[in-house]
mmCIF file of N, CA and C and ligand atoms in Angstrom:
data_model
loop_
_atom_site.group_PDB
_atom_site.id
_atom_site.type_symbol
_atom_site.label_atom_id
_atom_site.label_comp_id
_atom_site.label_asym_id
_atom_site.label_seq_id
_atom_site.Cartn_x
_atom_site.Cartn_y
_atom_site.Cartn_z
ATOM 1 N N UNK A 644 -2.269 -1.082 1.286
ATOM 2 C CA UNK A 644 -3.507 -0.298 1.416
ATOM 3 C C UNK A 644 -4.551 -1.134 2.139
ATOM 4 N N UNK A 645 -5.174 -0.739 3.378
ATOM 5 C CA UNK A 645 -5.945 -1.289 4.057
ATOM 6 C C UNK A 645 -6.968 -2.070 3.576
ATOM 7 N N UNK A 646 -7.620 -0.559 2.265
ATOM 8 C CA UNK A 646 -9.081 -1.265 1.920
ATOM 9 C C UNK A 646 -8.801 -2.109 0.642
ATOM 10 N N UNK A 647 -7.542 -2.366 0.093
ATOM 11 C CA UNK A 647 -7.774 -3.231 -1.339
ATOM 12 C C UNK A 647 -7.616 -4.558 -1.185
ATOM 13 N N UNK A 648 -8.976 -5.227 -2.022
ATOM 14 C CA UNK A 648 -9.100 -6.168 -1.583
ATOM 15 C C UNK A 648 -7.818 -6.868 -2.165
ATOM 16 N N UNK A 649 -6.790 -6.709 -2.942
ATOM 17 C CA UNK A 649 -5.939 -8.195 -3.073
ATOM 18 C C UNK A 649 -4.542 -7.843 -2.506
ATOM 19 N N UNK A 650 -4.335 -6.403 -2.070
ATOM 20 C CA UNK A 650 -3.620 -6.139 -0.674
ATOM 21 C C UNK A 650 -4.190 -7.161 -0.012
ATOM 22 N N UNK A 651 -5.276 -7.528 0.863
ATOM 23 C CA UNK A 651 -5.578 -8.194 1.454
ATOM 24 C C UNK A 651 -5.495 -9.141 1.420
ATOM 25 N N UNK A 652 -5.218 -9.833 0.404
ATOM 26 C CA UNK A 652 -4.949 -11.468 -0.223
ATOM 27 C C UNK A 652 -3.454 -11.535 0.391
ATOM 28 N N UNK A 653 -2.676 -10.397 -0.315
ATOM 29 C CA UNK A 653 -1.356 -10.491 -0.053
ATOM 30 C C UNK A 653 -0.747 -10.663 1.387
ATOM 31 N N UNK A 654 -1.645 -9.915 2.160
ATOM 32 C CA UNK A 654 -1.342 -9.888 3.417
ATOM 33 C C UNK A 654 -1.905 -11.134 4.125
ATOM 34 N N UNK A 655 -2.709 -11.836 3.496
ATOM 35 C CA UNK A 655 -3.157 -13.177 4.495
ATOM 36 C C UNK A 655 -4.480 -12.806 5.035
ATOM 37 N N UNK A 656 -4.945 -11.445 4.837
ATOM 38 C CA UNK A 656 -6.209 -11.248 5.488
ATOM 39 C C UNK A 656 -7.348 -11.815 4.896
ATOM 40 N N UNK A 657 -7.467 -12.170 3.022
ATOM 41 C CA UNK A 657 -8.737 -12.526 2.672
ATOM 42 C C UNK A 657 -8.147 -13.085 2.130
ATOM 43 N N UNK A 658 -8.825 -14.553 2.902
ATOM 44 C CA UNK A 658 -8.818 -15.818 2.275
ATOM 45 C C UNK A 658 -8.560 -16.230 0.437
ATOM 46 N N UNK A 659 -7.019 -17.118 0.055
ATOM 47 C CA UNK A 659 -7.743 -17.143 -1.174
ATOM 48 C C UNK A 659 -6.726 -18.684 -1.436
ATOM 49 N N UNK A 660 -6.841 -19.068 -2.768
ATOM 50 C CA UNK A 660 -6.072 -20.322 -3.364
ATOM 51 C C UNK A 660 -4.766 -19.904 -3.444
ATOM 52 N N UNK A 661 -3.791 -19.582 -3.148
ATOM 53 C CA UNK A 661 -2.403 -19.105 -3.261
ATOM 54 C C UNK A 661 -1.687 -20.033 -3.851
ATOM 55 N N UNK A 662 -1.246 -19.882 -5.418
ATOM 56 C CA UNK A 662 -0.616 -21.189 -6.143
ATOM 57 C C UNK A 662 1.098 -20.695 -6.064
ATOM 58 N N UNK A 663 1.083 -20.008 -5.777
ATOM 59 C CA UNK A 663 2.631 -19.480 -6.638
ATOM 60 C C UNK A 663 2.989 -18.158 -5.299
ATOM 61 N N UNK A 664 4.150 -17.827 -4.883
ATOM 62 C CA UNK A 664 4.961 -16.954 -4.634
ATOM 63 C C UNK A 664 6.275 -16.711 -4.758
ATOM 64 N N UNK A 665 6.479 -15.762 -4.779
ATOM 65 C CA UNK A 665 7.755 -15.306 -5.196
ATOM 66 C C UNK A 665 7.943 -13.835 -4.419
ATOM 67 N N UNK A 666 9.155 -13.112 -4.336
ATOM 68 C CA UNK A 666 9.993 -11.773 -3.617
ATOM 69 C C UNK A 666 8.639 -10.937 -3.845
ATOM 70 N N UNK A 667 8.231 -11.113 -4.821
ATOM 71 C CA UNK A 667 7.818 -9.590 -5.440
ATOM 72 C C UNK A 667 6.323 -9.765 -5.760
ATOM 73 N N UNK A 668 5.795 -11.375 -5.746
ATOM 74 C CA UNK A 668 4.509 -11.058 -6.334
ATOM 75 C C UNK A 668 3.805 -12.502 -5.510
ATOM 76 N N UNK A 669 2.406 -12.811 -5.193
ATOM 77 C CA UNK A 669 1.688 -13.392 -5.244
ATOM 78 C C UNK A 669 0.484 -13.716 -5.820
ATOM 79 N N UNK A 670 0.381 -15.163 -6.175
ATOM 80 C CA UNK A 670 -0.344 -15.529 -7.693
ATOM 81 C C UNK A 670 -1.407 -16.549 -6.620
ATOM 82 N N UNK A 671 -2.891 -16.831 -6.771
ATOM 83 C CA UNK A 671 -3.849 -17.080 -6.257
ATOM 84 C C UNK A 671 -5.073 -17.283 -8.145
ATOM 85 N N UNK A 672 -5.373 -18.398 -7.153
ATOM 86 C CA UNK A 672 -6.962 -18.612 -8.174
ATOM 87 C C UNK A 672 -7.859 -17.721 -8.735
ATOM 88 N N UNK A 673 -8.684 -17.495 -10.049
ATOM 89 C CA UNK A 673 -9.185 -16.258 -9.553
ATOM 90 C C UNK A 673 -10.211 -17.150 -9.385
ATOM 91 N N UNK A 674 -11.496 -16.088 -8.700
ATOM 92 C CA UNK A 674 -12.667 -16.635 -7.962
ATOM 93 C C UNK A 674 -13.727 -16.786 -9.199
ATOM 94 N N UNK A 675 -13.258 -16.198 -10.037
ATOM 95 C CA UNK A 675 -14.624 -16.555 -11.152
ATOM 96 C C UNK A 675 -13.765 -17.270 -12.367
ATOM 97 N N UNK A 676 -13.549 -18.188 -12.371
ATOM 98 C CA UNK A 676 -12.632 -18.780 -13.269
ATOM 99 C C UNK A 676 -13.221 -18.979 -15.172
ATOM 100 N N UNK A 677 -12.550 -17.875 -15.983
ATOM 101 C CA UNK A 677 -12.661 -18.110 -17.195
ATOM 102 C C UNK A 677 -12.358 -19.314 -18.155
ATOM 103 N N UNK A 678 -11.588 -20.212 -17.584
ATOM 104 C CA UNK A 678 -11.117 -21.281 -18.146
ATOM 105 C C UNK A 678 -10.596 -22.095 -16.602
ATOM 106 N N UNK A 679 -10.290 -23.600 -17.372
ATOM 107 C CA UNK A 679 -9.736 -24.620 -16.616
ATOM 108 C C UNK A 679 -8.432 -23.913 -15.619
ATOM 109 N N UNK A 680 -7.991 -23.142 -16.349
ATOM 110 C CA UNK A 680 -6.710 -22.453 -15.192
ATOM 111 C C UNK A 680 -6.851 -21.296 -15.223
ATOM 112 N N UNK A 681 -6.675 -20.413 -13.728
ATOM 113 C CA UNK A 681 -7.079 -19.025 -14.143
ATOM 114 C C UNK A 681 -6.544 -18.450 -12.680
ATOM 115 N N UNK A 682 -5.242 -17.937 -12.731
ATOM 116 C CA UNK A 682 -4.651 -17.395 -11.957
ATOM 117 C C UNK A 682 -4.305 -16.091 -11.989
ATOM 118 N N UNK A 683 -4.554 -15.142 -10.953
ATOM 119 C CA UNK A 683 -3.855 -13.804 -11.492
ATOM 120 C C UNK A 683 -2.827 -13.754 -10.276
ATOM 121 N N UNK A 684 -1.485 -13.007 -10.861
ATOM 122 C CA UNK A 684 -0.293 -12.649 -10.632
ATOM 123 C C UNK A 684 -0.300 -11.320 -10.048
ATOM 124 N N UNK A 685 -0.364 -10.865 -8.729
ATOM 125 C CA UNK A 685 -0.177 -10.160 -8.111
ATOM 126 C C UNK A 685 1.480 -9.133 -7.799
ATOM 127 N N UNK A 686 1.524 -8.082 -8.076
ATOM 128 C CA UNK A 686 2.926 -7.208 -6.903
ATOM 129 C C UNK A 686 1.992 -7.111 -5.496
ATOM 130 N N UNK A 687 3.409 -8.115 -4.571
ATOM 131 C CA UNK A 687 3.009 -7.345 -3.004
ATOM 132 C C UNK A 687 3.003 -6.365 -2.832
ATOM 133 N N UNK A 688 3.773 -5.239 -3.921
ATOM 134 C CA UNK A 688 3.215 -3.699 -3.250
ATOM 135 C C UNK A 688 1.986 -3.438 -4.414
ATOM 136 N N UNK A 689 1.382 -2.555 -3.661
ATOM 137 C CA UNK A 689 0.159 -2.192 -4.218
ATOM 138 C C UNK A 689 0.524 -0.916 -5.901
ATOM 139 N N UNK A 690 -0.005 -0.948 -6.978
ATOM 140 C CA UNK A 690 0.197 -0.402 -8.227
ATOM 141 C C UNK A 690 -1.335 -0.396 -8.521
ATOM 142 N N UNK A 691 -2.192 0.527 -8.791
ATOM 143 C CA UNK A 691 -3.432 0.425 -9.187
ATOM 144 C C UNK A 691 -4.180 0.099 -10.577
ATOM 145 N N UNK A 692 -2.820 -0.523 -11.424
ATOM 146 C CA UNK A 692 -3.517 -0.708 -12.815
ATOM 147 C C UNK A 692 -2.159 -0.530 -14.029
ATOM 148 N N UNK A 693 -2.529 -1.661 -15.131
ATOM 149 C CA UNK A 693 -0.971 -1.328 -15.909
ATOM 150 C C UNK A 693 -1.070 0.358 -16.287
ATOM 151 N N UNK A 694 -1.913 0.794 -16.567
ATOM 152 C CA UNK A 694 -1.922 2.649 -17.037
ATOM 153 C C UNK A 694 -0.996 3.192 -15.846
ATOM 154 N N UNK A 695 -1.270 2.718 -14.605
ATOM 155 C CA UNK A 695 0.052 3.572 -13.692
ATOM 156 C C UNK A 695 1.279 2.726 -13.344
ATOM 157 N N UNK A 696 1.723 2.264 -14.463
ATOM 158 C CA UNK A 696 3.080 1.648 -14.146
ATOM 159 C C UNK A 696 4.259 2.558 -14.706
ATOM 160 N N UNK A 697 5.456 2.209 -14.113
ATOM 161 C CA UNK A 697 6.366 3.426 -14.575
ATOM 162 C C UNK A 697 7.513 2.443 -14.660
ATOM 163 N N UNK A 698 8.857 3.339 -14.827
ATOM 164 C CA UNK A 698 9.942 2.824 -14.656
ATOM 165 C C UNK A 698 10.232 1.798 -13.189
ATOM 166 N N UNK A 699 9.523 2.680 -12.353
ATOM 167 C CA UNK A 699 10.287 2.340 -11.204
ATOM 168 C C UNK A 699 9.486 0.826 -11.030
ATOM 169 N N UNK A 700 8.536 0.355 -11.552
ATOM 170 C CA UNK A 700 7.922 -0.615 -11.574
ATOM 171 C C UNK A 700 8.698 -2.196 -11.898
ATOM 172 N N UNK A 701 9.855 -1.868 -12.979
ATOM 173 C CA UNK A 701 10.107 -2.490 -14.108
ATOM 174 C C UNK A 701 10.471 -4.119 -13.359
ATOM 175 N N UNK A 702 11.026 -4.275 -11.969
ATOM 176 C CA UNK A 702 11.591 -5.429 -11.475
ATOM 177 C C UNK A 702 9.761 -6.042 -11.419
ATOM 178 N N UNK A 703 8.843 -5.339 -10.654
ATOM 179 C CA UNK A 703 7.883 -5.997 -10.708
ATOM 180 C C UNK A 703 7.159 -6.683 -11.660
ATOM 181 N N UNK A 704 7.342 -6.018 -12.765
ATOM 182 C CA UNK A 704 6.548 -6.085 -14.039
ATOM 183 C C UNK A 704 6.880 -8.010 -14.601
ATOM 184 N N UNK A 705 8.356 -7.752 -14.506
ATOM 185 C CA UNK A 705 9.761 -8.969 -14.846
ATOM 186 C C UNK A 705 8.773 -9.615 -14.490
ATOM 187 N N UNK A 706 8.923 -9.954 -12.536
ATOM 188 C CA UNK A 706 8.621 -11.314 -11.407
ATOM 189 C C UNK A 706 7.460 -11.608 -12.452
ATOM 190 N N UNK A 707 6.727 -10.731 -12.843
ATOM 191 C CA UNK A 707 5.031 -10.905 -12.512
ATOM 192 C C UNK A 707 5.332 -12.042 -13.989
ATOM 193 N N UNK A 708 5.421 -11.619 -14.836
ATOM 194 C CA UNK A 708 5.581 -12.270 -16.166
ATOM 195 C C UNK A 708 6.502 -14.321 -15.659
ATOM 196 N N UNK A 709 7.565 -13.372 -15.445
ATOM 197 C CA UNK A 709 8.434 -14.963 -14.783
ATOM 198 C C UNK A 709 7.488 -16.022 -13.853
ATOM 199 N N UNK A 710 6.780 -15.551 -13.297
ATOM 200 C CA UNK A 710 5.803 -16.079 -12.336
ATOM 201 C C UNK A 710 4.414 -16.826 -13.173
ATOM 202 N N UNK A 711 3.952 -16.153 -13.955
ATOM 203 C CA UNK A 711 3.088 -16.984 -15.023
ATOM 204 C C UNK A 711 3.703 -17.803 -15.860
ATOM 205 N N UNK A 712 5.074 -17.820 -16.077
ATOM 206 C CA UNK A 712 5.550 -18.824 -17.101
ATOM 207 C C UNK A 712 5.811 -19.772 -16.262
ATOM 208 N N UNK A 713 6.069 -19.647 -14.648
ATOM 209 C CA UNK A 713 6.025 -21.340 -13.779
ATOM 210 C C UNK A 713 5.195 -21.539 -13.783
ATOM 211 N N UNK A 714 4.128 -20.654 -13.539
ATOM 212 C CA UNK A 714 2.573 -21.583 -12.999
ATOM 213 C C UNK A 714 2.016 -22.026 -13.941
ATOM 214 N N UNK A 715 2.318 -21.459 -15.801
ATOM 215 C CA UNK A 715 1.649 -22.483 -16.251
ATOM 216 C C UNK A 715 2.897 -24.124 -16.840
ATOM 217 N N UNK A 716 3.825 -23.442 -16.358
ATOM 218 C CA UNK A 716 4.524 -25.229 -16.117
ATOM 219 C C UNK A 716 4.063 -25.805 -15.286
ATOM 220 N N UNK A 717 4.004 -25.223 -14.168
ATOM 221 C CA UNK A 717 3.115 -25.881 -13.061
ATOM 222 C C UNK A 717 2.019 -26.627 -12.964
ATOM 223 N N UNK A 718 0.700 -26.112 -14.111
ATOM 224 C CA UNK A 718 -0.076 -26.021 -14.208
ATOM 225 C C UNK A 718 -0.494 -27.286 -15.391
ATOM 226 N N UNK A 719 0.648 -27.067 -15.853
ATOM 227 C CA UNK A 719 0.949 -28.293 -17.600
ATOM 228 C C UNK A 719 0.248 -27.359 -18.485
ATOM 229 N N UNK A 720 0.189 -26.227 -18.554
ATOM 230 C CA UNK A 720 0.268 -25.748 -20.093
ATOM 231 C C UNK A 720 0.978 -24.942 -20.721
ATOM 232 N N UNK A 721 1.977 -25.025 -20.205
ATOM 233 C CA UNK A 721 3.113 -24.179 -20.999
ATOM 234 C C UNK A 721 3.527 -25.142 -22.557
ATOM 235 N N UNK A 722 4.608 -24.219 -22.839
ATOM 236 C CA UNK A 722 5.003 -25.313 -24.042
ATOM 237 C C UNK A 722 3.963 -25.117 -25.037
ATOM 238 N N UNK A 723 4.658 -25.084 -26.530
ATOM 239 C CA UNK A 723 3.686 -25.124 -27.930
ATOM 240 C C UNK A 723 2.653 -25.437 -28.030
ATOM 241 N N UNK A 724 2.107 -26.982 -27.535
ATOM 242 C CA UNK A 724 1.289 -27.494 -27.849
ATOM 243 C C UNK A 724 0.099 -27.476 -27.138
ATOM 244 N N UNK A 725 0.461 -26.556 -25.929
ATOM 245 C CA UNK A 725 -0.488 -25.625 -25.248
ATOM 246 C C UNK A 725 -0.508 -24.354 -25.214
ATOM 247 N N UNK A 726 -0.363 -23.718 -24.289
ATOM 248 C CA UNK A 726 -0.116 -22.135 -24.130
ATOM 249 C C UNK A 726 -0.719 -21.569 -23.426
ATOM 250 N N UNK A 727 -1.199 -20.553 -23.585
ATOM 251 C CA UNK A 727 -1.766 -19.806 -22.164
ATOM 252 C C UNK A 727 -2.055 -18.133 -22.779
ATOM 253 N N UNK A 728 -3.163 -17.579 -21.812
ATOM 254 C CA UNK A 728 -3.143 -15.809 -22.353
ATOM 255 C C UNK A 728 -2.646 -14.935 -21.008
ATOM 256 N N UNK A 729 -2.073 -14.172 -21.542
ATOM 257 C CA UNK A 729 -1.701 -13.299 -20.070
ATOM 258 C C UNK A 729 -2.503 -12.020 -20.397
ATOM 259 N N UNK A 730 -3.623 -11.542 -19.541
ATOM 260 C CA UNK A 730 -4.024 -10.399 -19.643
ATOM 261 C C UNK A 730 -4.063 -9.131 -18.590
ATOM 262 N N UNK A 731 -3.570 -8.281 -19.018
ATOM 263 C CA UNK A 731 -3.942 -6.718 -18.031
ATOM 264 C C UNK A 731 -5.017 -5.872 -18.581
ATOM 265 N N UNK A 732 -6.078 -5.973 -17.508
ATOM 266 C CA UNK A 732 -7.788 -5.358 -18.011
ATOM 267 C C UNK A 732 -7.405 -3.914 -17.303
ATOM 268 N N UNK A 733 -7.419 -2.903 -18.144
ATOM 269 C CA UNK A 733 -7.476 -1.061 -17.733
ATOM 270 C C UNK A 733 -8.705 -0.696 -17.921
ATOM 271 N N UNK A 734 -9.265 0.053 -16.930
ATOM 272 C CA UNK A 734 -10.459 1.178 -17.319
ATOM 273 C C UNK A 734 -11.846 -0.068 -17.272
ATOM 274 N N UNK A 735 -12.971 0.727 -17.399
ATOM 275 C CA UNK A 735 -14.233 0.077 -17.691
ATOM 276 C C UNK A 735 -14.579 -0.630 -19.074
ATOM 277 N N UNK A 736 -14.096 -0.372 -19.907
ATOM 278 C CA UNK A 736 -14.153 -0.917 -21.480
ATOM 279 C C UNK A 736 -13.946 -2.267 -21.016
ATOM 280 N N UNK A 737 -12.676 -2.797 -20.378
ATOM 281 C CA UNK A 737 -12.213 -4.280 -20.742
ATOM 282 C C UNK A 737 -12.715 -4.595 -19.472
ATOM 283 N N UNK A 738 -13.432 -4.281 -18.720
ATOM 284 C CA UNK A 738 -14.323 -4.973 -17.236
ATOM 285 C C UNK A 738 -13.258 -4.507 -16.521
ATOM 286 N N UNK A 739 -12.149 -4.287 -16.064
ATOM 287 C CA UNK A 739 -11.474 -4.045 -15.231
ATOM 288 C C UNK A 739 -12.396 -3.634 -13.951
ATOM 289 N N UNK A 740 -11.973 -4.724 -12.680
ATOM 290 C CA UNK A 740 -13.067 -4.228 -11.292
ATOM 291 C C UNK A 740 -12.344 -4.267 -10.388
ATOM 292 N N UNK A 741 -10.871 -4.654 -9.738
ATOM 293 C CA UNK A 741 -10.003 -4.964 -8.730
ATOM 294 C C UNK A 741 -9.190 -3.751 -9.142
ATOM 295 N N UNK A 742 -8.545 -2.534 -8.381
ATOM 296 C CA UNK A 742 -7.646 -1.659 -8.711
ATOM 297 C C UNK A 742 -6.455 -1.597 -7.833
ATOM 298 N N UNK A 743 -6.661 -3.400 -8.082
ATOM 299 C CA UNK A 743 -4.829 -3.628 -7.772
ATOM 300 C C UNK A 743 -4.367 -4.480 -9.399
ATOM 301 N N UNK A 744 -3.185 -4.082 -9.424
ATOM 302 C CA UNK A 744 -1.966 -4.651 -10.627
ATOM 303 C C UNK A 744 -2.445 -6.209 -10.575
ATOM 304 N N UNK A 745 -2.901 -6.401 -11.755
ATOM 305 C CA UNK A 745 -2.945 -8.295 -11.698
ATOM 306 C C UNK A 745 -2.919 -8.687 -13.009
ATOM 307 N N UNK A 746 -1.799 -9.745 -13.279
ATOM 308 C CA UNK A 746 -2.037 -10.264 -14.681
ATOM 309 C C UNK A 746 -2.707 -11.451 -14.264
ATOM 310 N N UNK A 747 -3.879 -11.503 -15.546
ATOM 311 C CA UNK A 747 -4.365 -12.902 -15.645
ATOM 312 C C UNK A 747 -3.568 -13.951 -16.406
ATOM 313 N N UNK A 748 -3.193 -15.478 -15.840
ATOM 314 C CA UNK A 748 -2.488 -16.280 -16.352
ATOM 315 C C UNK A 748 -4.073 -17.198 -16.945
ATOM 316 N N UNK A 749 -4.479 -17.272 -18.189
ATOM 317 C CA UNK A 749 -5.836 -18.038 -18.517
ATOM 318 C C UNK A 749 -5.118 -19.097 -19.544
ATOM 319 N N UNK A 750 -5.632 -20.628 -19.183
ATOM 320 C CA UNK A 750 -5.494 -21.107 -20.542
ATOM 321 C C UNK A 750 -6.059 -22.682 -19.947
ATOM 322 N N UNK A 751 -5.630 -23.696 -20.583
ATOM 323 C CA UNK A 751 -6.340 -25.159 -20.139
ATOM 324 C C UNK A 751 -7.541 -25.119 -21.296
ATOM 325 N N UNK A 752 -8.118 -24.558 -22.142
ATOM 326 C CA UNK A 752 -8.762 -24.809 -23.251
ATOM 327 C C UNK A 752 -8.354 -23.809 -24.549
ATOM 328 N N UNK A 753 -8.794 -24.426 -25.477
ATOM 329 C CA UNK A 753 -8.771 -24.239 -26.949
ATOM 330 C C UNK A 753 -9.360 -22.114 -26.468
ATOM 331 N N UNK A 754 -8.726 -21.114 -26.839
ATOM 332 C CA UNK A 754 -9.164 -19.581 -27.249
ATOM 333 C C UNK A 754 -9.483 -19.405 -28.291
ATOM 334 N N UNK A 755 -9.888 -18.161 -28.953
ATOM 335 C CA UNK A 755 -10.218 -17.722 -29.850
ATOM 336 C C UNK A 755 -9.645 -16.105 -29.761
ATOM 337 N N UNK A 756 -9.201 -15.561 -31.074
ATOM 338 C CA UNK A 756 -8.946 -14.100 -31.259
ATOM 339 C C UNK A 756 -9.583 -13.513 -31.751
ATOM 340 N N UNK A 757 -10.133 -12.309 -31.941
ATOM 341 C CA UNK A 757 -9.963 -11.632 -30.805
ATOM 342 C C UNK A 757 -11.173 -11.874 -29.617
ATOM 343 N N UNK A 758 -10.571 -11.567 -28.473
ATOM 344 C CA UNK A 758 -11.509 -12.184 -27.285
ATOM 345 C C UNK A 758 -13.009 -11.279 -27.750
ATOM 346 N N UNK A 759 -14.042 -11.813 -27.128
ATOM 347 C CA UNK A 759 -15.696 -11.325 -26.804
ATOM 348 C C UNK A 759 -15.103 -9.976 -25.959
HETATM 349 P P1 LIG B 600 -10.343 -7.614 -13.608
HETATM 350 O O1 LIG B 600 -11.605 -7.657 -14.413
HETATM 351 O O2 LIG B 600 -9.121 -7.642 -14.537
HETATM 352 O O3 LIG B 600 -10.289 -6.486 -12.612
HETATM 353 O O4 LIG B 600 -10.292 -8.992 -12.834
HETATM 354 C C1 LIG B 600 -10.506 -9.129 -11.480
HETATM 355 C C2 LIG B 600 -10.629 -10.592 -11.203
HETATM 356 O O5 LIG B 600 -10.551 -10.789 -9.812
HETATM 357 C C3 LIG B 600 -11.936 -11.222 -11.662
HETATM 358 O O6 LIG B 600 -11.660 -12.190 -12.690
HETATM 359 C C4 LIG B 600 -12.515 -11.911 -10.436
HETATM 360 C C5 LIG B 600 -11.351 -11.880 -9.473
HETATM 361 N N1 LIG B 600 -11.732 -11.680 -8.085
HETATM 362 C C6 LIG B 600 -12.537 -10.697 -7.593
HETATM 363 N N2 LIG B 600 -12.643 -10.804 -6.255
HETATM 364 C C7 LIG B 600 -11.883 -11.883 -5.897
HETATM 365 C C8 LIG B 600 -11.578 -12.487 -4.639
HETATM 366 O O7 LIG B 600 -12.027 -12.062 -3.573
HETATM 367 N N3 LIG B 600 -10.774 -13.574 -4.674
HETATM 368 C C9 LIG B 600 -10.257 -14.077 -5.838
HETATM 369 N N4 LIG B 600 -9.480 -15.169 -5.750
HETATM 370 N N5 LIG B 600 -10.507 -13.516 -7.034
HETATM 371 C C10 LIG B 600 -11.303 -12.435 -7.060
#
């Protein structure tokens, strides 16, 4: 899609930190970083949000997950004694503002449940 902005990431058109790729997904910095690590996990094809995911999704869904468990090896916080949050923000309630598919990979400090 021409006008979305992380289509555009994907495609090389807007500039970004690109940590991670893989077949199916590209993973980049996010620009307002909630914690010490804060990557979201992109599908190169465009999906506008987990509420419109379907079956036919399901290989993407996999990468996207497999792809946050390298980067936070990558990253050094995988493993027990760290960890990490993976989040999918839907709708206006949870801030959701990009209406492309992105999991957030967040972690590098101490969380709390349930989030603010
Ligand atoms: P969400 O609230 O789930 O829609 O999160 C969107 C995230 O995208 C938010 O944490 C900030 C990030 N973001 C917005 N614009 C850009 C951008 O142009 N580049 C990068 N790297 N991240 C962006």
């Amino acid at each position: 899609m021409d006008d979305c902005l992380f289509c555009g990431i994907v495609a090389g058109r807007v500039p970004s930190e690109i940590v991670h790729e893989s077949e199916r997904t590209v993973a980049f910095r996010d620009i307002a970083p909630a914690a010490p690590v804060h990557v979201l996990v992109v599908p190169r094809q465009h999906v506008d949000n987990a509420s419109s995911v379907g079956p036919e999704h399901a290989e993407d869904l996999a990468a996207m997950v497999v792809a946050a468990r390298e980067i936070a090896e990558a990253e050094g916080i995988a493993g027990e004694e760290r960890g990490y949050r993976l989040v999918f923000n839907v709708g206006r309630d949870s801030a959701n503002s990009v209406p492309h598919l992105h999991l957030h990979v967040i972690g590098g400090r101490q969380m709390s449940w349930p989030p603010g």
